[in-house]
mmCIF file of C-alpha atoms in Angstrom:
data_model
loop_
_atom_site.group_PDB
_atom_site.id
_atom_site.type_symbol
_atom_site.label_atom_id
_atom_site.label_comp_id
_atom_site.label_asym_id
_atom_site.label_seq_id
_atom_site.Cartn_x
_atom_site.Cartn_y
_atom_site.Cartn_z
ATOM 1 C CA PHE A 1 0.000 0.000 0.000
ATOM 2 C CA TRP A 2 0.946 3.688 -0.211
ATOM 3 C CA GLY A 3 1.749 5.313 3.136
ATOM 4 C CA LYS A 4 2.720 8.931 3.362
ATOM 5 C CA LYS A 5 4.479 10.835 6.105
ATOM 6 C CA MET A 6 6.368 14.080 6.309
ATOM 7 C CA ASP A 7 9.861 14.162 7.715
ATOM 8 C CA SER A 8 9.678 17.698 9.028
ATOM 9 C CA SER A 9 13.282 17.780 10.259
ATOM 10 C CA GLN A 10 14.639 17.462 6.718
ATOM 11 C CA ASN A 11 11.598 18.835 4.931
ATOM 12 C CA ILE A 12 11.464 15.903 2.535
ATOM 13 C CA ASN A 13 8.335 14.114 1.353
ATOM 14 C CA ILE A 14 8.622 10.415 1.989
ATOM 15 C CA SER A 15 6.244 7.837 0.616
ATOM 16 C CA THR A 16 6.559 4.199 1.452
ATOM 17 C CA LEU A 17 5.696 1.513 -1.056
ATOM 18 C CA ALA A 18 5.932 -2.036 0.298
ATOM 19 C CA GLY A 19 8.752 -1.064 2.626
ATOM 20 C CA ASN A 20 10.795 0.906 0.089
ATOM 21 C CA ASN A 21 11.297 4.580 0.712
ATOM 22 C CA TYR A 22 10.780 6.881 -2.255
ATOM 23 C CA MET A 23 11.909 10.447 -1.846
ATOM 24 C CA CYS A 24 11.579 13.681 -3.763
ATOM 25 C CA PRO A 25 13.430 16.882 -2.922
ATOM 26 C CA ASN A 26 11.499 19.546 -1.083
ATOM 27 C CA ASP A 27 8.946 21.333 -3.355
ATOM 28 C CA TRP A 28 8.907 18.459 -5.884
ATOM 29 C CA LEU A 29 5.781 16.296 -6.227
ATOM 30 C CA LEU A 30 5.901 12.499 -6.157
ATOM 31 C CA ASN A 31 3.896 10.285 -8.527
ATOM 32 C CA GLN A 32 4.469 6.656 -9.533
ATOM 33 C CA GLY A 33 8.146 6.644 -8.582
ATOM 34 C CA LYS A 34 8.922 9.942 -10.317
ATOM 35 C CA CYS A 35 9.469 13.445 -8.977
ATOM 36 C CA TYR A 36 7.970 16.519 -10.675
ATOM 37 C CA LYS A 37 8.750 20.205 -10.400
ATOM 38 C CA PHE A 38 6.574 22.821 -12.099
ATOM 39 C CA LEU A 39 8.855 25.642 -13.252
ATOM 40 C CA THR A 40 7.710 29.207 -12.690
ATOM 41 C CA SER A 41 9.322 31.238 -15.473
ATOM 42 C CA SER A 42 8.341 31.220 -19.153
ATOM 43 C CA LYS A 43 11.150 30.084 -21.454
ATOM 44 C CA THR A 44 11.654 28.375 -24.820
ATOM 45 C CA TRP A 45 11.456 24.570 -24.977
ATOM 46 C CA ASN A 46 15.269 24.293 -25.168
ATOM 47 C CA GLU A 47 15.813 26.667 -22.257
ATOM 48 C CA SER A 48 13.265 24.786 -20.151
ATOM 49 C CA GLN A 49 14.927 21.436 -20.923
ATOM 50 C CA HIS A 50 18.276 23.030 -19.984
ATOM 51 C CA ASP A 51 16.834 24.245 -16.669
ATOM 52 C CA CYS A 52 15.612 20.689 -15.965
ATOM 53 C CA ILE A 53 19.031 19.205 -16.776
ATOM 54 C CA ASN A 54 20.553 21.610 -14.244
ATOM 55 C CA LEU A 55 18.185 20.019 -11.705
ATOM 56 C CA GLN A 56 19.302 16.489 -12.744
ATOM 57 C CA ALA A 57 15.928 16.116 -14.460
ATOM 58 C CA HIS A 58 14.327 16.451 -17.907
ATOM 59 C CA LEU A 59 11.060 17.593 -19.500
ATOM 60 C CA PRO A 60 8.464 14.866 -18.820
ATOM 61 C CA MET A 61 8.274 11.653 -20.814
ATOM 62 C CA ILE A 62 4.784 10.258 -20.437
ATOM 63 C CA HIS A 63 4.408 6.479 -20.610
ATOM 64 C CA ASN A 64 0.809 5.957 -19.566
ATOM 65 C CA SER A 65 -2.435 7.835 -19.097
ATOM 66 C CA GLU A 66 -1.984 7.952 -15.310
ATOM 67 C CA GLU A 67 1.196 10.012 -15.751
ATOM 68 C CA LEU A 68 -0.598 12.405 -18.116
ATOM 69 C CA GLU A 69 -3.540 12.675 -15.715
ATOM 70 C CA PHE A 70 -1.200 13.466 -12.830
ATOM 71 C CA ILE A 71 0.475 16.290 -14.763
ATOM 72 C CA GLN A 72 -2.808 17.699 -16.094
ATOM 73 C CA LYS A 73 -4.449 17.511 -12.664
ATOM 74 C CA ASN A 74 -1.624 19.640 -11.282
ATOM 75 C CA LEU A 75 -1.972 22.280 -14.003
ATOM 76 C CA LYS A 76 -4.779 24.652 -13.121
ATOM 77 C CA PRO A 77 -7.074 25.921 -15.898
ATOM 78 C CA GLY A 78 -5.253 28.699 -17.697
ATOM 79 C CA HIS A 79 -1.857 27.142 -17.046
ATOM 80 C CA LEU A 80 0.225 25.247 -19.564
ATOM 81 C CA ALA A 81 3.675 23.713 -19.686
ATOM 82 C CA TRP A 82 6.257 22.163 -22.023
ATOM 83 C CA ILE A 83 6.595 18.383 -22.047
ATOM 84 C CA GLY A 84 9.480 16.324 -23.450
ATOM 85 C CA LEU A 85 8.036 15.810 -26.930
ATOM 86 C CA TYR A 86 9.215 17.497 -30.144
ATOM 87 C CA MET A 87 8.930 17.184 -33.895
ATOM 88 C CA ILE A 88 11.411 18.264 -36.539
ATOM 89 C CA SER A 89 9.932 18.701 -40.025
ATOM 90 C CA PRO A 90 9.975 17.206 -42.594
ATOM 91 C CA ARG A 91 10.066 13.914 -40.692
ATOM 92 C CA LYS A 92 6.689 14.756 -39.166
ATOM 93 C CA GLN A 93 7.262 12.288 -36.404
ATOM 94 C CA TRP A 94 6.917 13.244 -32.785
ATOM 95 C CA ARG A 95 9.780 12.015 -30.613
ATOM 96 C CA TRP A 96 10.400 11.940 -26.906
ATOM 97 C CA ILE A 97 13.630 13.504 -25.663
ATOM 98 C CA ASN A 98 15.157 10.011 -25.441
ATOM 99 C CA GLU A 99 14.565 9.762 -29.244
ATOM 100 C CA HIS A 100 11.840 7.135 -28.871
ATOM 101 C CA LEU A 101 8.998 7.636 -31.347
ATOM 102 C CA PHE A 102 5.679 8.890 -29.996
ATOM 103 C CA VAL A 103 2.792 6.837 -31.315
ATOM 104 C CA GLU A 104 -0.426 8.813 -31.681
ATOM 105 C CA PRO A 105 -3.064 8.356 -30.284
ATOM 106 C CA LYS A 106 -1.918 5.585 -27.938
ATOM 107 C CA ILE A 107 -2.035 7.736 -24.794
ATOM 108 C CA PHE A 108 -3.088 11.115 -26.215
ATOM 109 C CA SER A 109 -3.294 13.107 -29.450
ATOM 110 C CA ILE A 110 -1.580 16.410 -30.149
ATOM 111 C CA ILE A 111 -3.716 19.331 -31.355
ATOM 112 C CA GLY A 112 -2.317 21.896 -33.763
ATOM 113 C CA PRO A 113 -0.160 22.229 -36.896
ATOM 114 C CA THR A 114 2.903 20.077 -37.549
ATOM 115 C CA ASP A 115 4.221 21.834 -40.653
ATOM 116 C CA SER A 116 7.263 23.344 -38.937
ATOM 117 C CA VAL A 117 9.516 22.581 -35.962
ATOM 118 C CA SER A 118 7.142 21.934 -33.098
ATOM 119 C CA CYS A 119 7.290 21.156 -29.421
ATOM 120 C CA ALA A 120 4.446 19.936 -27.218
ATOM 121 C CA VAL A 121 2.732 21.764 -24.360
ATOM 122 C CA THR A 122 -0.020 20.443 -22.168
ATOM 123 C CA THR A 123 -2.846 22.292 -20.454
ATOM 124 C CA GLY A 124 -5.109 20.768 -17.825
ATOM 125 C CA ASN A 125 -7.158 19.256 -20.675
ATOM 126 C CA GLN A 126 -5.163 18.596 -23.837
ATOM 127 C CA VAL A 127 -1.729 18.391 -25.434
ATOM 128 C CA TYR A 128 -0.929 20.951 -28.155
ATOM 129 C CA SER A 129 1.727 21.622 -30.764
ATOM 130 C CA GLU A 130 3.530 24.962 -30.363
ATOM 131 C CA ASP A 131 6.516 26.762 -31.848
ATOM 132 C CA CYS A 132 9.572 25.586 -29.850
ATOM 133 C CA ASN A 133 10.805 29.194 -29.604
ATOM 134 C CA SER A 134 7.626 30.408 -27.955
ATOM 135 C CA LYS A 135 7.912 30.856 -24.213
ATOM 136 C CA PHE A 136 5.977 28.748 -21.744
ATOM 137 C CA LYS A 137 6.632 27.323 -18.330
ATOM 138 C CA GLY A 138 8.090 23.832 -18.110
ATOM 139 C CA ILE A 139 7.804 20.742 -15.964
ATOM 140 C CA CYS A 140 10.863 18.813 -14.820
ATOM 141 C CA GLN A 141 10.674 15.085 -14.176
ATOM 142 C CA ARG A 142 13.198 12.734 -12.619
ATOM 143 C CA ASP A 143 13.306 9.285 -11.094
ATOM 144 C CA VAL A 144 13.192 9.134 -7.319
ATOM 145 C CA LEU B 1 -16.767 75.889 -8.304
ATOM 146 C CA ILE B 2 -19.994 73.960 -7.772
ATOM 147 C CA ALA B 3 -21.020 74.740 -11.313
ATOM 148 C CA ILE B 4 -17.793 73.060 -12.479
ATOM 149 C CA LEU B 5 -17.948 70.065 -10.092
ATOM 150 C CA VAL B 6 -21.571 69.075 -10.630
ATOM 151 C CA PRO B 7 -21.204 68.176 -14.296
ATOM 152 C CA ILE B 8 -17.965 66.232 -13.529
ATOM 153 C CA PHE B 9 -19.617 64.197 -10.753
ATOM 154 C CA SER B 10 -22.724 63.480 -12.746
ATOM 155 C CA LYS B 11 -20.616 62.358 -15.693
ATOM 156 C CA SER B 12 -18.447 60.062 -13.540
ATOM 157 C CA SER B 13 -21.476 58.522 -11.828
ATOM 158 C CA LEU B 14 -22.905 57.767 -15.264
ATOM 159 C CA THR B 15 -19.716 55.964 -16.274
ATOM 160 C CA MET B 16 -19.313 54.045 -12.981
ATOM 161 C CA LYS B 17 -21.380 51.027 -13.933
ATOM 162 C CA CYS B 18 -20.228 47.837 -15.597
ATOM 163 C CA SER B 19 -22.938 45.187 -15.667
ATOM 164 C CA GLY B 20 -22.886 41.820 -13.899
ATOM 165 C CA GLU B 21 -19.475 40.169 -13.685
ATOM 166 C CA TRP B 22 -17.720 42.991 -15.549
ATOM 167 C CA ILE B 23 -15.173 45.045 -13.658
ATOM 168 C CA GLY B 24 -14.826 48.762 -14.326
ATOM 169 C CA VAL B 25 -11.464 50.483 -14.476
ATOM 170 C CA ARG B 26 -11.143 54.012 -15.838
ATOM 171 C CA GLU B 27 -12.742 54.096 -19.316
ATOM 172 C CA LYS B 28 -13.271 50.334 -19.720
ATOM 173 C CA CYS B 29 -15.198 47.337 -18.448
ATOM 174 C CA PHE B 30 -13.293 44.052 -18.297
ATOM 175 C CA TYR B 31 -14.527 40.457 -18.128
ATOM 176 C CA PHE B 32 -12.231 37.700 -16.812
ATOM 177 C CA SER B 33 -13.280 34.172 -17.803
ATOM 178 C CA ASP B 34 -13.286 31.178 -15.464
ATOM 179 C CA ASP B 35 -13.502 28.764 -18.370
ATOM 180 C CA THR B 36 -10.711 28.006 -20.884
ATOM 181 C CA ARG B 37 -10.946 28.136 -24.704
ATOM 182 C CA ASP B 38 -8.761 28.591 -27.784
ATOM 183 C CA TRP B 39 -8.139 32.121 -29.104
ATOM 184 C CA THR B 40 -10.897 32.102 -31.747
ATOM 185 C CA ALA B 41 -13.564 30.708 -29.412
ATOM 186 C CA SER B 42 -12.542 33.309 -26.813
ATOM 187 C CA LYS B 43 -12.832 36.077 -29.418
ATOM 188 C CA ASN B 44 -16.285 34.776 -30.398
ATOM 189 C CA PHE B 45 -17.375 34.758 -26.758
ATOM 190 C CA CYS B 46 -16.393 38.415 -26.377
ATOM 191 C CA SER B 47 -18.221 39.354 -29.618
ATOM 192 C CA SER B 48 -21.367 37.630 -28.341
ATOM 193 C CA GLN B 49 -21.191 39.929 -25.295
ATOM 194 C CA GLY B 50 -20.898 43.066 -27.431
ATOM 195 C CA SER B 51 -17.199 43.384 -26.620
ATOM 196 C CA GLU B 52 -13.724 42.562 -27.945
ATOM 197 C CA LEU B 53 -10.934 40.335 -26.632
ATOM 198 C CA ALA B 54 -9.089 42.721 -24.318
ATOM 199 C CA GLN B 55 -7.553 45.760 -25.935
ATOM 200 C CA ILE B 56 -4.821 47.242 -23.718
ATOM 201 C CA ASP B 57 -4.053 50.876 -24.487
ATOM 202 C CA THR B 58 -2.438 52.255 -21.356
ATOM 203 C CA LYS B 59 0.206 51.319 -18.778
ATOM 204 C CA GLU B 60 -2.453 51.670 -16.075
ATOM 205 C CA ASP B 61 -4.726 49.140 -17.779
ATOM 206 C CA MET B 62 -1.781 46.750 -18.244
ATOM 207 C CA GLU B 63 -0.817 46.987 -14.561
ATOM 208 C CA PHE B 64 -4.417 46.401 -13.491
ATOM 209 C CA LEU B 65 -4.822 43.354 -15.757
ATOM 210 C CA LYS B 66 -1.489 41.823 -14.690
ATOM 211 C CA LYS B 67 -2.458 42.168 -11.044
ATOM 212 C CA HIS B 68 -5.894 40.721 -11.646
ATOM 213 C CA ILE B 69 -4.958 37.564 -13.592
ATOM 214 C CA GLY B 70 -2.735 36.077 -10.880
ATOM 215 C CA THR B 71 -0.638 33.230 -12.304
ATOM 216 C CA PHE B 72 -3.090 32.416 -15.103
ATOM 217 C CA MET B 73 -2.534 32.970 -18.810
ATOM 218 C CA HIS B 74 -5.292 34.906 -20.583
ATOM 219 C CA TRP B 75 -5.899 35.543 -24.284
ATOM 220 C CA ILE B 76 -5.985 39.190 -25.316
ATOM 221 C CA GLY B 77 -7.170 40.697 -28.591
ATOM 222 C CA LEU B 78 -3.910 40.739 -30.532
ATOM 223 C CA SER B 79 -3.185 38.501 -33.507
ATOM 224 C CA ARG B 80 -1.158 38.635 -36.704
ATOM 225 C CA LYS B 81 -0.943 36.845 -40.010
ATOM 226 C CA GLN B 82 2.274 35.564 -41.570
ATOM 227 C CA GLY B 83 4.387 38.560 -42.617
ATOM 228 C CA GLU B 84 1.935 41.106 -41.228
ATOM 229 C CA SER B 85 1.985 43.277 -38.129
ATOM 230 C CA TRP B 86 0.054 42.645 -34.922
ATOM 231 C CA LYS B 87 -3.545 43.904 -35.000
ATOM 232 C CA TRP B 88 -6.254 44.355 -32.399
ATOM 233 C CA THR B 89 -9.502 42.479 -33.093
ATOM 234 C CA ASN B 90 -11.167 45.718 -34.325
ATOM 235 C CA GLY B 91 -8.572 45.876 -37.111
ATOM 236 C CA THR B 92 -6.355 48.631 -35.622
ATOM 237 C CA VAL B 93 -2.631 48.036 -36.066
ATOM 238 C CA PHE B 94 -0.835 47.554 -32.724
ATOM 239 C CA ASN B 95 1.624 50.424 -32.189
ATOM 240 C CA GLY B 96 4.109 48.197 -30.338
ATOM 241 C CA TRP B 97 4.057 49.969 -26.986
ATOM 242 C CA PHE B 98 4.714 46.650 -25.191
ATOM 243 C CA GLU B 99 6.787 43.649 -26.186
ATOM 244 C CA ILE B 100 5.171 40.415 -27.420
ATOM 245 C CA ASN B 101 7.482 37.469 -26.685
ATOM 246 C CA GLY B 102 7.762 34.364 -28.843
ATOM 247 C CA ASN B 103 7.049 33.406 -32.472
ATOM 248 C CA GLY B 104 3.310 32.805 -32.234
ATOM 249 C CA PHE B 105 0.406 34.500 -34.008
ATOM 250 C CA PHE B 106 -1.968 34.964 -31.062
ATOM 251 C CA ALA B 107 -1.110 36.915 -27.913
ATOM 252 C CA PHE B 108 -1.808 36.086 -24.302
ATOM 253 C CA LEU B 109 -1.118 37.965 -21.095
ATOM 254 C CA SER B 110 0.847 36.510 -18.163
ATOM 255 C CA ALA B 111 1.777 38.212 -14.906
ATOM 256 C CA ASP B 112 5.320 38.609 -16.271
ATOM 257 C CA GLY B 113 4.448 39.886 -19.728
ATOM 258 C CA VAL B 114 2.751 39.297 -23.072
ATOM 259 C CA TYR B 115 3.581 36.092 -24.965
ATOM 260 C CA SER B 116 2.420 34.509 -28.210
ATOM 261 C CA SER B 117 1.056 31.124 -29.221
ATOM 262 C CA ARG B 118 -0.343 29.231 -32.202
ATOM 263 C CA GLY B 119 -3.758 29.922 -30.710
ATOM 264 C CA PHE B 120 -4.979 26.367 -30.142
ATOM 265 C CA VAL B 121 -4.242 26.005 -26.426
ATOM 266 C CA ASP B 122 -7.188 26.262 -24.061
ATOM 267 C CA ILE B 123 -6.510 29.065 -21.586
ATOM 268 C CA LYS B 124 -8.593 31.785 -19.956
ATOM 269 C CA TRP B 125 -9.385 35.080 -21.659
ATOM 270 C CA ILE B 126 -10.232 38.734 -20.995
ATOM 271 C CA CYS B 127 -12.889 40.776 -22.820
ATOM 272 C CA SER B 128 -13.019 44.561 -22.786
ATOM 273 C CA LYS B 129 -15.499 47.209 -23.846
ATOM 274 C CA PRO B 130 -15.705 50.963 -23.420
ATOM 275 C CA ARG B 131 -17.704 52.094 -20.388
ATOM 276 C CA PHE B 132 -19.921 54.359 -22.422
#
């Protein structure tokens, strides 16, 4: 089962799964063995990915609908954020930052044009294609 | 003195009111949505209310809007076509008095500035109309 307690002395969120301790740094959120930090300044996709790397993390790679739901649930209406998905024309194939192909619509579909270099943002409802040089907030993800 | 003040007061009391959920600031009434939509649907909503997606003409209006939106992104009434300049929804060319960040074709307001998008994302929006 999932048990949660707060170690107030170190200010670290600890969740226990079947005796194993999973930890995220202070002000990161824990979900399914991964830690998430919602960045607060608007930057290009590349800059946001760079900020995540500086935190030993990366823009999110989403493997199942529970992960997407977790991220979207934590984005309030009117908020949106870069995820780790990009497309370089003319290949017209979406790829995760680890170069794995994204297969639509296995977990979700991406709304918007794909005729030029595009990067993906998610709102609380949907995932959209945007210009990678536009500025949005990002989400960093890392393993516990 | 009274002869001067009376017309001023009566004029300002006439312009005080913005109906329902609209908020009055100086010469304009503003509407802040709870819901989220894409840019075009937001623009259509404002038209249906006899208004435009927010037109921001003064520093004072900008400061007010930035304070009021909190951390949420809101569509405003600026868009452009490929190779053309930014225009307000009434067709007026934007004079560039504030910066619009990014490569997009539709503008939205954040607490830290104005940014641009392809217009498909569902975010909140602001409508504006003159008070009188």
